CSV table of C-alpha atoms in Angstrom, one decimal:
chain,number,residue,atom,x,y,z
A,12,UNK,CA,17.8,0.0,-52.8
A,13,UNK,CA,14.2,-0.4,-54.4
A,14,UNK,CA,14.6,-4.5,-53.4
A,15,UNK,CA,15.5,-3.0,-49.8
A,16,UNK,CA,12.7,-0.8,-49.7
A,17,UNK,CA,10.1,-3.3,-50.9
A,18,UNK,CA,11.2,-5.7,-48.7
A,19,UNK,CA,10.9,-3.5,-45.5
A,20,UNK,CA,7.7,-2.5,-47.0
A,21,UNK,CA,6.6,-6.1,-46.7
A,22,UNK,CA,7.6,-6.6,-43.4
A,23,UNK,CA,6.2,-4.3,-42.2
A,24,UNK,CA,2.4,-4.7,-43.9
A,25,UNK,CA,3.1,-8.4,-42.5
A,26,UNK,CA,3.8,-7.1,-38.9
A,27,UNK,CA,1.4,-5.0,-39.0
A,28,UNK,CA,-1.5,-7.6,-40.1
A,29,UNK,CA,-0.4,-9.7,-37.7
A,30,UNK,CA,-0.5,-6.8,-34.8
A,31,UNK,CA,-4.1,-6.2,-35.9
A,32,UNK,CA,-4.9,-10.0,-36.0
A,33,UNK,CA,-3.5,-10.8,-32.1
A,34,UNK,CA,-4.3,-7.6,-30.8
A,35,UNK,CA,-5.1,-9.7,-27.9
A,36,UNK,CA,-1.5,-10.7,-27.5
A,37,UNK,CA,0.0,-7.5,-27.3
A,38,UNK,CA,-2.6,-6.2,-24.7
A,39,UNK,CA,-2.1,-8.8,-22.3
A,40,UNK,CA,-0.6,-8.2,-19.1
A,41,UNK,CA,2.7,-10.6,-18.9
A,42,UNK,CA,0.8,-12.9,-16.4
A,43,UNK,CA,-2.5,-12.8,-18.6
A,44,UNK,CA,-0.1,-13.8,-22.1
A,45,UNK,CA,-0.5,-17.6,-21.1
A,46,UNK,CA,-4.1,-18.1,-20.6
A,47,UNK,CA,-4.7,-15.7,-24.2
A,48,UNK,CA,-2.6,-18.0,-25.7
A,49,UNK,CA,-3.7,-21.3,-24.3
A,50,UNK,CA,-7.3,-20.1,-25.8
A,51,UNK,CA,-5.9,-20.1,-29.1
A,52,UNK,CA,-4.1,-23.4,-28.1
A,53,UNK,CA,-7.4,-25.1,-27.7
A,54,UNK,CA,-8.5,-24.6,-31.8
A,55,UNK,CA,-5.5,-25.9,-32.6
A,56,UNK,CA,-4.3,-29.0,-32.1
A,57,UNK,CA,-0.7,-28.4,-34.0
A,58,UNK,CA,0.2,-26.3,-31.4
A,59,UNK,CA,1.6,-26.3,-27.8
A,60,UNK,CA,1.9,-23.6,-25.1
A,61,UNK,CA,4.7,-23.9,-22.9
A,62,UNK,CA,5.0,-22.0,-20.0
A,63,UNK,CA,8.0,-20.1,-19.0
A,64,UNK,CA,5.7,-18.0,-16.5
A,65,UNK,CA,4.9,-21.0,-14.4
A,66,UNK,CA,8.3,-22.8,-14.4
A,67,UNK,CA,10.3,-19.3,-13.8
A,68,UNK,CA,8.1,-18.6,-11.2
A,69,UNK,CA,7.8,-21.7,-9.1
A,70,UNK,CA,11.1,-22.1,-9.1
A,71,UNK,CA,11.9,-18.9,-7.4
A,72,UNK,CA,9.2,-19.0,-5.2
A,73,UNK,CA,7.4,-21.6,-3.4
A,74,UNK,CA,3.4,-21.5,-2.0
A,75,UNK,CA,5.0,-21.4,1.4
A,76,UNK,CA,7.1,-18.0,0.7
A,77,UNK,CA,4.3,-16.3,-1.1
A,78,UNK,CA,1.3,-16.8,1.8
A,79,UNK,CA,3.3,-17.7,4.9
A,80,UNK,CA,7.0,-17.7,4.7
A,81,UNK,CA,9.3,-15.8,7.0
A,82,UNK,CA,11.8,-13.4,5.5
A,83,UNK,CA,14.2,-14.6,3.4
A,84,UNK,CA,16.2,-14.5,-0.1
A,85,UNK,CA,13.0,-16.2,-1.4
A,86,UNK,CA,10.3,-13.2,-0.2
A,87,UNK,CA,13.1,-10.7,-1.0
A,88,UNK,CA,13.2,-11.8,-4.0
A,89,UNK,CA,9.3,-11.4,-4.4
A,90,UNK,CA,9.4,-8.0,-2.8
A,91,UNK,CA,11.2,-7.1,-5.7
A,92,UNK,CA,9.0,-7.9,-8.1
A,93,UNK,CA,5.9,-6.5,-6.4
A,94,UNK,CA,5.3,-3.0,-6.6
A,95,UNK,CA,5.2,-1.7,-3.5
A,96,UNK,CA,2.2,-0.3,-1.7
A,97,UNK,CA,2.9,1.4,1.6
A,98,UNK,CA,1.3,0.4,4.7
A,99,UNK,CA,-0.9,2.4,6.8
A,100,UNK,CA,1.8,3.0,9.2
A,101,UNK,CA,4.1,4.0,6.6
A,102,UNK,CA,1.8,6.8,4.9
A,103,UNK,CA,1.0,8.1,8.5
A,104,UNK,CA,4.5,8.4,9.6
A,105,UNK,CA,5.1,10.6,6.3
A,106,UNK,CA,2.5,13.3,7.7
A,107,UNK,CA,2.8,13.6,10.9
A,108,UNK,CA,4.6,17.3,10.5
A,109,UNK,CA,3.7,20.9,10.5
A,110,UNK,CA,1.4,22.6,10.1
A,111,UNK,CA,-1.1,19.7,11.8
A,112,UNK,CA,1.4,19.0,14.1
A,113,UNK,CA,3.6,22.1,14.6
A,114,UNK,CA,5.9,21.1,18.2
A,115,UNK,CA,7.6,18.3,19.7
A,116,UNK,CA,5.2,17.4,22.5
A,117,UNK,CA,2.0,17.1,19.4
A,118,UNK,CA,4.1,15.1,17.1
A,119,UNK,CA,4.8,12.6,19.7
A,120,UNK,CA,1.3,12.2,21.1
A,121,UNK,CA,0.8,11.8,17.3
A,122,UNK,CA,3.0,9.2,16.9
A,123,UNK,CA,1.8,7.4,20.2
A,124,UNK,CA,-1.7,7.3,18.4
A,125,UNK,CA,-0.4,5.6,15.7
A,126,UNK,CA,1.2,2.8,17.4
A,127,UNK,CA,-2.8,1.8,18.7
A,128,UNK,CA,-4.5,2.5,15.2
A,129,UNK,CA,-5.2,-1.3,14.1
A,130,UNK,CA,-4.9,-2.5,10.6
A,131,UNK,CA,-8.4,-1.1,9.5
A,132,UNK,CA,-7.7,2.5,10.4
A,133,UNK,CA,-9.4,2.6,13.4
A,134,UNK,CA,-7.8,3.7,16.9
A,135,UNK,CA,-8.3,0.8,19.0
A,136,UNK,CA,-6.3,2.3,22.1
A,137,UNK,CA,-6.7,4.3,25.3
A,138,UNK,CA,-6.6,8.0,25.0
A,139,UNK,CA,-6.3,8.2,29.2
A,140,UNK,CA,-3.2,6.0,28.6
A,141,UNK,CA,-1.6,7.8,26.4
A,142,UNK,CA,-2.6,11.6,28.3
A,143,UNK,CA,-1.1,10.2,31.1
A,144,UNK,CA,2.0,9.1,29.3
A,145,UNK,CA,2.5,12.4,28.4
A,146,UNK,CA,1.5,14.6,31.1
A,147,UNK,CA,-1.3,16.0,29.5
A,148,UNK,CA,-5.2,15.8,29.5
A,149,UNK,CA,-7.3,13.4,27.6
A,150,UNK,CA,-9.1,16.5,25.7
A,151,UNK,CA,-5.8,17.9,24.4
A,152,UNK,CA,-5.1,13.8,23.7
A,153,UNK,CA,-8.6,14.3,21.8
A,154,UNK,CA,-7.7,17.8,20.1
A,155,UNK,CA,-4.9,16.1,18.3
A,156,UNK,CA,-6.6,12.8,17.0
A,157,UNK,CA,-9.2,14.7,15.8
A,158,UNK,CA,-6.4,16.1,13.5
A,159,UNK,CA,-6.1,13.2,11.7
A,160,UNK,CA,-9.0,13.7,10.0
A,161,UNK,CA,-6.6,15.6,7.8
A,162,UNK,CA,-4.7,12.7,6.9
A,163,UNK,CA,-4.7,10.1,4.1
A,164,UNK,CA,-6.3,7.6,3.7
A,165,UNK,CA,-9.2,9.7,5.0
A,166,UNK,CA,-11.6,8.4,8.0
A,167,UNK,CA,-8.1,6.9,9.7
A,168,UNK,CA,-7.4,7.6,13.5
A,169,UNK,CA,-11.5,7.0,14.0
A,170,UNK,CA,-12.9,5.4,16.9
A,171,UNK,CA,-15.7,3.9,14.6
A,172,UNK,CA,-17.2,3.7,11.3
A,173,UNK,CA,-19.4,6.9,11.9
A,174,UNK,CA,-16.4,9.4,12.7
A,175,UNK,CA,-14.2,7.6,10.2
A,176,UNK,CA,-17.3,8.7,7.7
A,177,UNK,CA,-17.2,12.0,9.5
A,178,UNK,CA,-13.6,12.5,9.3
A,179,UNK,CA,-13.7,11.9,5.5
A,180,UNK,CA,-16.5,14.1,4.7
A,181,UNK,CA,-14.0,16.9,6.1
A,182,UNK,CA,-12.1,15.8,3.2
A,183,UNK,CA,-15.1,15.1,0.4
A,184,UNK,CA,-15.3,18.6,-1.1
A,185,UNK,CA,-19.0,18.3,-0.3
A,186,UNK,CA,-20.6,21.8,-0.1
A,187,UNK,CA,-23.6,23.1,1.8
A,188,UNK,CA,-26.3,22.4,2.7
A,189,UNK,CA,-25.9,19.2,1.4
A,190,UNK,CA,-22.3,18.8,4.1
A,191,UNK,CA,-24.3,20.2,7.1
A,192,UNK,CA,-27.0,17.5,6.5
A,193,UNK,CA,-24.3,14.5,5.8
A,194,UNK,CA,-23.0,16.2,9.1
A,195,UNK,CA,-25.8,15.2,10.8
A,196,UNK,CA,-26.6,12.1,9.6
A,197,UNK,CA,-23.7,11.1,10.4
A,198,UNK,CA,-23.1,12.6,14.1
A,199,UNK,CA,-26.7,10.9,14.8
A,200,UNK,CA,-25.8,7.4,12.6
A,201,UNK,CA,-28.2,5.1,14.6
A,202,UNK,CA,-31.2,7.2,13.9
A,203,UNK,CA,-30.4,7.7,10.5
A,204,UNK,CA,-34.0,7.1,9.1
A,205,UNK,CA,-35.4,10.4,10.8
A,206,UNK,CA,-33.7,12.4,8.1
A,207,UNK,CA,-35.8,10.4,5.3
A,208,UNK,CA,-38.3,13.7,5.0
A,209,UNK,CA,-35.2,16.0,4.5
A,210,UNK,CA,-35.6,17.8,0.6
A,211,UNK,CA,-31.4,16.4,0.5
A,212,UNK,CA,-32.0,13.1,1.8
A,213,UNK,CA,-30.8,11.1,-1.0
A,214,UNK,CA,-28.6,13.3,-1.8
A,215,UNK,CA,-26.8,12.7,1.3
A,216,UNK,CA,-27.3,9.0,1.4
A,217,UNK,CA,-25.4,9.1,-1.5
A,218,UNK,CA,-22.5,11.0,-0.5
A,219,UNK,CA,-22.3,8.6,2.8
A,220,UNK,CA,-22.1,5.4,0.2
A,221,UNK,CA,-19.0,6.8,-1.2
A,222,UNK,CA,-17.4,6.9,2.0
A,223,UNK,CA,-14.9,3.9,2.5
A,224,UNK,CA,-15.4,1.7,5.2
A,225,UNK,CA,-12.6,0.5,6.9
A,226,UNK,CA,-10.9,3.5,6.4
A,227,UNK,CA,-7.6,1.3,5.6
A,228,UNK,CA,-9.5,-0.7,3.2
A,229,UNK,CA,-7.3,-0.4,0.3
A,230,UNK,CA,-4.0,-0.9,2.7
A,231,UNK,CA,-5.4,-4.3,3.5
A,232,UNK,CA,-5.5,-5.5,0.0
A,233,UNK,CA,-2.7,-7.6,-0.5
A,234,UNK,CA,0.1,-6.8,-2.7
A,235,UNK,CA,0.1,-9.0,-5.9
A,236,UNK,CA,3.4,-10.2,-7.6
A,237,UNK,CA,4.1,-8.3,-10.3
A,238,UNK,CA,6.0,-9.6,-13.0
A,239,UNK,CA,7.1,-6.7,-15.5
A,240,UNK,CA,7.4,-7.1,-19.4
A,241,UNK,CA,11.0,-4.7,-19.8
A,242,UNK,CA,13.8,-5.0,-17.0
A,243,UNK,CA,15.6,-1.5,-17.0
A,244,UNK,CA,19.6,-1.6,-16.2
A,245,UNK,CA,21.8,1.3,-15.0
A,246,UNK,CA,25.4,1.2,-14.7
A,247,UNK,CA,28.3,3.3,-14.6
A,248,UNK,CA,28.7,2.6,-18.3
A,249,UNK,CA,25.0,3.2,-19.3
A,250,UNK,CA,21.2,2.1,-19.5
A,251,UNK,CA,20.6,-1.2,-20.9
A,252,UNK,CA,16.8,-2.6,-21.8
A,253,UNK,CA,16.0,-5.9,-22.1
A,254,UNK,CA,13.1,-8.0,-22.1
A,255,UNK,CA,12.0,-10.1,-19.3
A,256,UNK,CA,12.0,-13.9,-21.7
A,257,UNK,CA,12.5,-15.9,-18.7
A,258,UNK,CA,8.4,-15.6,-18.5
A,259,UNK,CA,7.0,-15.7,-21.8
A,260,UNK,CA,5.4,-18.9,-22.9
A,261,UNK,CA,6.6,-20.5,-25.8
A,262,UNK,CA,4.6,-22.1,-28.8
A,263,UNK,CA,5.9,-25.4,-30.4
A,264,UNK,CA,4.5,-26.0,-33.8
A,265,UNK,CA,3.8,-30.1,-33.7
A,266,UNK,CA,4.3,-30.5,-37.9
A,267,UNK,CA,2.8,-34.1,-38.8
A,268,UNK,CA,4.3,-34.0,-42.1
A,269,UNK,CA,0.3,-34.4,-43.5
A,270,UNK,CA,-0.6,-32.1,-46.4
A,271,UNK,CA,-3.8,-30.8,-45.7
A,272,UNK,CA,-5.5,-27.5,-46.1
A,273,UNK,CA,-7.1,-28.0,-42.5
A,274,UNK,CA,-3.3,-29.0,-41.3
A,275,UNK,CA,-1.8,-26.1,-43.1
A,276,UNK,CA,-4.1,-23.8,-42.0
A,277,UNK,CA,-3.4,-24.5,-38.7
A,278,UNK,CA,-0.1,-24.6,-38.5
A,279,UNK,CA,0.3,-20.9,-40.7
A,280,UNK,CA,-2.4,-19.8,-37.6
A,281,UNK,CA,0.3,-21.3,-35.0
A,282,UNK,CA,3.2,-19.5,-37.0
A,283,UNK,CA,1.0,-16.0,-37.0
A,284,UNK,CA,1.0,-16.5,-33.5
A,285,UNK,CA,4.4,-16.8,-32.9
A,286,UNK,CA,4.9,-13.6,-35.1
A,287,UNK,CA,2.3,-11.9,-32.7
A,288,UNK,CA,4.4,-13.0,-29.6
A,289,UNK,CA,8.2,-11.4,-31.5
A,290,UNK,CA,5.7,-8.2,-32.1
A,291,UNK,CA,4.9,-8.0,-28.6
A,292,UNK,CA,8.5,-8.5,-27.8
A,293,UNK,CA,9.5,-6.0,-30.2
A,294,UNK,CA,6.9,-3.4,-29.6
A,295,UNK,CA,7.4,-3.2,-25.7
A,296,UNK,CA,11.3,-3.6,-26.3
A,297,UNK,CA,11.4,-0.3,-28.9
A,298,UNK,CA,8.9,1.7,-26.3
A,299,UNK,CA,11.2,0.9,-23.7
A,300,UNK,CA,14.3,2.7,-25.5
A,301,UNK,CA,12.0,5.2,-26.3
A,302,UNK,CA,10.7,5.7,-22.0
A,303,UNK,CA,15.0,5.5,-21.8
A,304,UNK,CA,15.5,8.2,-24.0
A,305,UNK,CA,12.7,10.6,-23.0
A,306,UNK,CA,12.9,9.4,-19.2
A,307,UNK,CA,16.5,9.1,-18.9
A,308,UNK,CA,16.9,11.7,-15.7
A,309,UNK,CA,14.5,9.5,-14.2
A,310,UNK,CA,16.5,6.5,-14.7
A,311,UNK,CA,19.2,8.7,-12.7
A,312,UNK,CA,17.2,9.8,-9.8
A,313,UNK,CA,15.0,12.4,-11.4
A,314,UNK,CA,11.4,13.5,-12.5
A,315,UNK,CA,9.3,12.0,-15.0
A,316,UNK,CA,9.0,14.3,-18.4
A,317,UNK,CA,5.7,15.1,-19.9
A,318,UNK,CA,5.8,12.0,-22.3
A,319,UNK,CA,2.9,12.0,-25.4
A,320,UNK,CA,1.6,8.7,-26.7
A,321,UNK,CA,1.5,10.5,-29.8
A,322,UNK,CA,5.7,11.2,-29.7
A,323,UNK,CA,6.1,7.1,-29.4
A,324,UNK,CA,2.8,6.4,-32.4
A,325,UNK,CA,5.1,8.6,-34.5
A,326,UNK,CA,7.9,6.7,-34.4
A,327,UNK,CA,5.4,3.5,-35.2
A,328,UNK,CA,3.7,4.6,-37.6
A,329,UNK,CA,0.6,3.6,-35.5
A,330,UNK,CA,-2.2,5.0,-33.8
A,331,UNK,CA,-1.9,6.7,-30.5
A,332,UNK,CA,-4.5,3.9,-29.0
A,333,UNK,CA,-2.7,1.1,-30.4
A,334,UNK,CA,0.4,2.2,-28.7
A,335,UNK,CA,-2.0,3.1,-25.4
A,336,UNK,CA,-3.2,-0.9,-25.5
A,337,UNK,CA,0.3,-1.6,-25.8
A,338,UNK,CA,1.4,-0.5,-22.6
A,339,UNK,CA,-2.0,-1.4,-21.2
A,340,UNK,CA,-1.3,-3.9,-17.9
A,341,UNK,CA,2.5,-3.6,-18.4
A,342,UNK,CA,5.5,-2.8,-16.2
A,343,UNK,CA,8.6,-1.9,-16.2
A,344,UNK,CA,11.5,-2.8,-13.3
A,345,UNK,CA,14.6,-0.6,-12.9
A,346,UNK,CA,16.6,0.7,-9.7
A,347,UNK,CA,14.0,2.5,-8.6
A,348,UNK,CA,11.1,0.0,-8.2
A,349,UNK,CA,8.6,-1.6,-10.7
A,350,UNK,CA,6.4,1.0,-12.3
A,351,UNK,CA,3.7,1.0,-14.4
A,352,UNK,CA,4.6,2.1,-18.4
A,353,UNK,CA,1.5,4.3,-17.9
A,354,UNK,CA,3.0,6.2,-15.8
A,355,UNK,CA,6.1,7.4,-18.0
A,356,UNK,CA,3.2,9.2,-19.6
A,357,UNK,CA,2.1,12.2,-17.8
A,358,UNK,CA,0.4,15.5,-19.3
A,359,UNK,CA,2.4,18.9,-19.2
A,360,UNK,CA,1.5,22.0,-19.0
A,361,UNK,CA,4.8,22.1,-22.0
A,362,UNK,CA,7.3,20.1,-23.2
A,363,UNK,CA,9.7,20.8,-20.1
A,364,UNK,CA,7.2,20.6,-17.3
A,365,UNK,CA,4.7,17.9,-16.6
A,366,UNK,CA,1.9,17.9,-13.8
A,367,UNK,CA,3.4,16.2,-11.3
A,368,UNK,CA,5.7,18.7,-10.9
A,369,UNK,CA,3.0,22.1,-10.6
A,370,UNK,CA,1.7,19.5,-8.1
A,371,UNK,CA,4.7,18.9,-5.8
A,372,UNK,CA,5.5,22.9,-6.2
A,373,UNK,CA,1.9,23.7,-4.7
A,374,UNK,CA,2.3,20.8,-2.1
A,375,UNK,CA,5.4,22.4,-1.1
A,376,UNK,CA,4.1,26.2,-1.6
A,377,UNK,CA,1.1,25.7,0.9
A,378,UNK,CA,3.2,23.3,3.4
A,379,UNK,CA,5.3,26.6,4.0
A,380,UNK,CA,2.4,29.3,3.6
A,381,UNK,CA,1.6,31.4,6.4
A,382,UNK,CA,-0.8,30.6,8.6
A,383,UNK,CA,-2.8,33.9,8.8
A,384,UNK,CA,-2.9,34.5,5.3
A,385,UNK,CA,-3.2,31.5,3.3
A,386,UNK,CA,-2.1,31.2,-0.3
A,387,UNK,CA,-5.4,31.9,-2.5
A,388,UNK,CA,-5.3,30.0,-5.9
A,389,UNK,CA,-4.8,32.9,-7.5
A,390,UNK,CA,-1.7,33.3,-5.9
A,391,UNK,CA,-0.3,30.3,-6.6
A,392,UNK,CA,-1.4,30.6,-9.8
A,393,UNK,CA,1.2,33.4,-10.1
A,394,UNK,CA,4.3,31.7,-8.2
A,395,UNK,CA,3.8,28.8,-10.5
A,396,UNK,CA,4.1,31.0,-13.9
A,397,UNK,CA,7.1,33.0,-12.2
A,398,UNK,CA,8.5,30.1,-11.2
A,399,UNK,CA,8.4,27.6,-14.3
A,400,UNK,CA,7.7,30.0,-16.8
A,401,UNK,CA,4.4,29.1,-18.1
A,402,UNK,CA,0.7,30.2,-18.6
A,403,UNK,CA,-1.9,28.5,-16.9
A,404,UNK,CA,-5.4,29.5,-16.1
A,405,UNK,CA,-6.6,29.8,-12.1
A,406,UNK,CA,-9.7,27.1,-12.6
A,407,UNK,CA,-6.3,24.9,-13.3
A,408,UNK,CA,-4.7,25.2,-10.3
A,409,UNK,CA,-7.8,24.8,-8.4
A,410,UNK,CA,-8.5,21.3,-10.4
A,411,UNK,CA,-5.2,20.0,-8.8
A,412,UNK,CA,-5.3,21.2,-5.1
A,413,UNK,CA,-8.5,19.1,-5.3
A,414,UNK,CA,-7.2,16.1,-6.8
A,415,UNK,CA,-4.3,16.8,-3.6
A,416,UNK,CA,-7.6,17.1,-1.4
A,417,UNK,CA,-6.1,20.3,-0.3
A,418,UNK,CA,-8.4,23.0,0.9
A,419,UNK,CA,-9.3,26.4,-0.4
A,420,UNK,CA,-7.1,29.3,1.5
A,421,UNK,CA,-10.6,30.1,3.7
A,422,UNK,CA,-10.9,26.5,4.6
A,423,UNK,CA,-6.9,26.1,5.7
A,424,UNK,CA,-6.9,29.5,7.4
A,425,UNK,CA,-10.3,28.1,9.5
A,426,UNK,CA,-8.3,24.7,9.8
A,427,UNK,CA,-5.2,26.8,11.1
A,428,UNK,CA,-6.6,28.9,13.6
A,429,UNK,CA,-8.2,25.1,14.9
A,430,UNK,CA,-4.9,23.6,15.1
């Protein structure tokens, strides 16, 4: 037992001197490991890096498939390992519902405004078309675009870069005076420079810069393969986790049979490295049965848990941060899609209910609110202890109907009286 003991107390002292030495390694992304380790490869001419990254993924898919391609086993193949980011046309289509657009006849206009909103965000069509399609004037056309102010991403459904700013300033939080002035500027644009005297100038100026312009900006950024570290199974018979190998480089050690110190150095520096890559390997495999067993509704169609970093450093014996550079730039494919291992980690409010899910429940609350007397925070504040059984303070809920840039109960009940 006491040989047993000291040798697992030696493995892991080595383990974890060789964690501390290739740090590097472990906080790689799986598509950044090659180009650490061919930095290493360059000091050290007893050692080769191979790539299994480059082979795996040429082989799957060609130059042709990734930029051009038309659809086919090939670009399926890389939609699945590419997290997906909706398009603008998807996200729209998700809102177009009450209470912005509460009947048939403003749902469909809706949707007919979509169909001319161009890649950018901006509607590019004719709003007398589309009155006349419908049977209706070009002002209650108007009354309804103007809606989508209220949508994400904000500023889309704009005629230019001006009302896009203008529609995202309804959504900025910006208070007064300092709104009325951006306001202004704004409704004005090409005689900006007459408001250089105002007291808030700057002020203002610098609330415009934040403003994103085109709207769409970050819809138009193309999606970027991603190739994940942990490859999550589900079958009738259970969960299996496994380790993506087919895209980690290999290191040959090239042993010239010379007795050196400068040789052996090298070649014990290769062989650390090749300890470093099995940690890696075996770090991101154990936090993957760990995600399993604290995730494992999710795996079957549920939430995600509040998850600590400090449950999983436990179980290491490391620190918290080590863990959190661990995870860093990694991700993790199952049934449901490729997600980042960051995001197995939420906050909670306790051990049974995490933030997403207050989140989703005052989403939900407020979609279903009445309309003449709008759920205050404080309020909601009260449904959520009733409902999940916690404590929570009001300034919280407040905090996250931001982040949701949902309005305060004044500002919907103005908004619903509007609409």
């Amino acid at each position: 037992m006491r040989l047993r003991q000291s040798q697992s107390v030696q493995t892991k002292t080595k383990l974890s001197n060789t964690l501390r030495s290739w740090l590097p390694i472990l906080q790689a992304g799986l598509e950044e490991l090659e180009e650490e380790l061919k930095a290493y490869e360059k000091e050290n001419p007893y050692m080769e890096v191979r790539s299994g990254f480059e082979s795996q993924f040429s082989a799957i898919f060609t130059k042709k498939v990734l930029y051009h391609g038309d659809r086919s086993s090939s670009s399926e193949a890389i939609e699945a390992l590419t997290v997906h980011r909706k398009s603008i046309y998807e996200l729209l289509y998700e809102q177009i519902n009450a209470p912005l657009f509460p009947t048939p006849l403003s749902e469909s206009v809706a949707y007919a405004l979509i169909e001319e909103i161009g890649s950018e965000g901006y509607f590019e069509g004719e709003i007398e078309a589309i009155a006349e399609r419908f049977g209706i004037s070009s002002s209650q056309v108007e009354k309804i675009r103007h809606r989508f102010a209220y949508l994400d991403p904000p500023g889309v459904g704009a005629l230019n870069a001006p009302e896009a700013m203008l529609f995202q300033l309804r959504q900025s939080g910006v208070e007064e005076p300092i709104y009325s002035l951006v306001e202004q500027m704004l409704e004005d644009f090409e005689n900006i420079g007459r408001f250089r005297g105002h007291n808030d100038y700057e002020a203002a100026l610098k609330v415009i810069r934040t403003f994103k312009n085109p709207p769409a900006i970050e819809t138009l950024e193309a999606s970027v393969p991603i190739i994940p570290d942990l490859v999550i199974t589900t079958t009738s018979e259970g969960i299996d986790v496994a380790i993506n190998d087919a895209f980690y480089p290999d290191i040959h050690i090239e042993e010239d049979g010379c007795d050196h110190a400068f040789v052996r150095k090298k070649i014990k520096e290769a062989r650390d490295l090749i300890d470093a890559l099995q940690m890696r390997k075996a770090t991101l495999y154990k936090i993957g049965l760990m995600i399993v067993e604290f995730q494992y509704d999710f795996f079957h169609g549920g939430d995600i848990r509040p998850m600590k970093l400090k449950d999983i450093a436990e179980e290491f014996d490391h620190n918290p941060s080590t863990i959190s550079r661990a995870i860093a730039n990694k991700y993790l494919m199952c049934d449901r899609g490729i997600f980042p291992m960051k995001s197995f980690f939420t906050a909670g409010i306790d051990e049974e209910v995490s933030n997403a899910s207050i989140k989703r429940f005052i989403t939900e609350a407020i979609a279903s609110e009445d309309r003449n007397k709008p759920l205050s925070d404080q309020k909601l504040l009260e449904m959520i202890e009733a409902k999940f059984g916690v404590k929570m303070v009001r300034r919280t809920v407040t905090k996250y109907r931001k982040q949701m840039q949902i309005g305060g109960s004044s500002e919907r009940k103005r908004f619903y009286r509007l609409a």
